[in-house]
């Protein structure tokens, strides 16, 4: 179905941060399939894990124990400080699990009509519940009636949450991105996370962090919520978890980890041996190659570099980023830049109409970062000058 507005290019091969199209032309991938291929393309550790596992066992069923799932679950819980994981196949499904968990937890306490606080400009997925949670009318339009039970507040606005809390005794959780991705790489003030934690503790709400775009080392920490020491009750992951093999995960700790029990949720494919083995290879490589440190280092270089290169350029409103999650906000819609970059051999993205979004692989080297900086800064400058 015509659900995608596709660019006129098809890639047939990749290696590291590079992709080759059907004509053999090479492109620098500064998007990683939208924050998915953190280890770049054709990483030997992922390739070997997938090939080896495909020769052993691809799928059984959650009717049985799955050792690879147990191994990945143990790794993820240990690294995140969480207690349990539910495995799904995508980000939207990971969030569905979190939403069901929050509702069921309320029902178990006798609350009949629970509501979850969500933010304006957020993005949580395209299933009915997650598009209802999403703070973007374009994503919702035409799919009404929406799923009830979400209360929307502005992002990075603690006072608005306090007002909502005073008026809505049925709130049971907050679902929030630590940095808004689709919303335009919006980085909240440093005390937002800690204050959210404080509010959740005061009201007995669950703090659910959607780390689907920010997680797996992208921001220079394994999870973005770690930057401010905020410990969520529930964390959702997908995208970068298995470098392109579909997987989603909903992690929970404490009482929240005990809410979903047999029969309350499930997935045929979720946590199958192939996806879990790929994810384990990704996690091992992230640590073995210190890709989190590299994301922090190359990200800081790019942030400073773009700020210097574009300083004083009219039409550039703001340049922000954390690790290898960067946004360059212009004063005008700039979707055309994606095609111009493609012509120049660069894969970038524009989100929220005017924000150039960069999500390069975590394996990005300094020379590759230099090339990206030079070429893209020049392109943006020419675009703004000519527009
Ligand atoms: C923060 C966030 N949550 C959820 C999703 C949905 O993930 P998926 O497309 O895997 O369903 C996305 C995808 O862009 C996302 O960025």
Coordinates of N, CA and C in Angstrom, one line a residue, residues 11 19 38 54 88 134 151 177 181 192-193 199 246 252 258 290 307 320 347 362 369:
X11 N 18.9 0.9 -2.0 CA 20.2 0.4 -1.6 C 20.3 -1.1 -1.6
X19 N 26.5 3.1 2.4 CA 25.5 2.3 1.7 C 25.8 2.5 0.2
X38 N 22.8 1.0 14.7 CA 23.8 1.7 15.5 C 25.2 1.1 15.2
X54 N 20.6 -18.8 12.6 CA 19.7 -19.3 11.5 C 20.0 -20.7 11.3
X88 N 8.7 -7.9 22.4 CA 7.8 -7.7 21.3 C 8.6 -7.6 20.0
X134 N 0.3 9.5 21.0 CA 1.2 10.4 20.3 C 0.6 11.8 20.2
X151 N -4.1 11.8 28.8 CA -4.2 13.2 29.1 C -2.9 13.9 28.6
X177 N 9.1 10.6 26.3 CA 10.5 10.4 25.7 C 11.5 11.3 26.4
X181 N 12.2 12.7 19.7 CA 12.9 12.4 18.4 C 12.1 13.0 17.2
X192 N 14.0 18.2 34.4 CA 12.7 17.7 34.0 C 12.6 16.2 34.5
X193 N 13.6 15.4 34.1 CA 13.5 14.0 34.5 C 13.4 13.8 36.0
X199 N 7.4 13.7 41.0 CA 6.0 13.7 40.9 C 5.4 12.3 40.9
X246 N 13.9 -7.2 13.6 CA 12.7 -6.6 14.4 C 12.7 -7.2 15.8
X252 N 10.6 -3.5 33.1 CA 10.0 -2.9 34.3 C 10.7 -3.4 35.5
X258 N 5.8 -7.1 38.1 CA 5.0 -8.2 38.5 C 3.5 -8.1 38.0
X290 N 33.2 0.0 22.9 CA 32.9 1.3 23.6 C 32.1 2.3 22.7
X307 N 27.7 24.1 15.2 CA 27.5 25.4 15.8 C 28.5 26.4 15.3
X320 N 21.1 21.6 18.3 CA 21.0 20.9 19.6 C 21.3 19.4 19.4
X347 N 22.8 10.7 3.5 CA 21.4 10.3 4.0 C 21.1 11.1 5.3
X362 N 26.6 4.5 15.6 CA 27.4 4.8 16.7 C 28.9 4.4 16.4
X369 N 32.9 11.7 10.6 CA 32.1 12.8 11.2 C 32.6 14.1 10.5

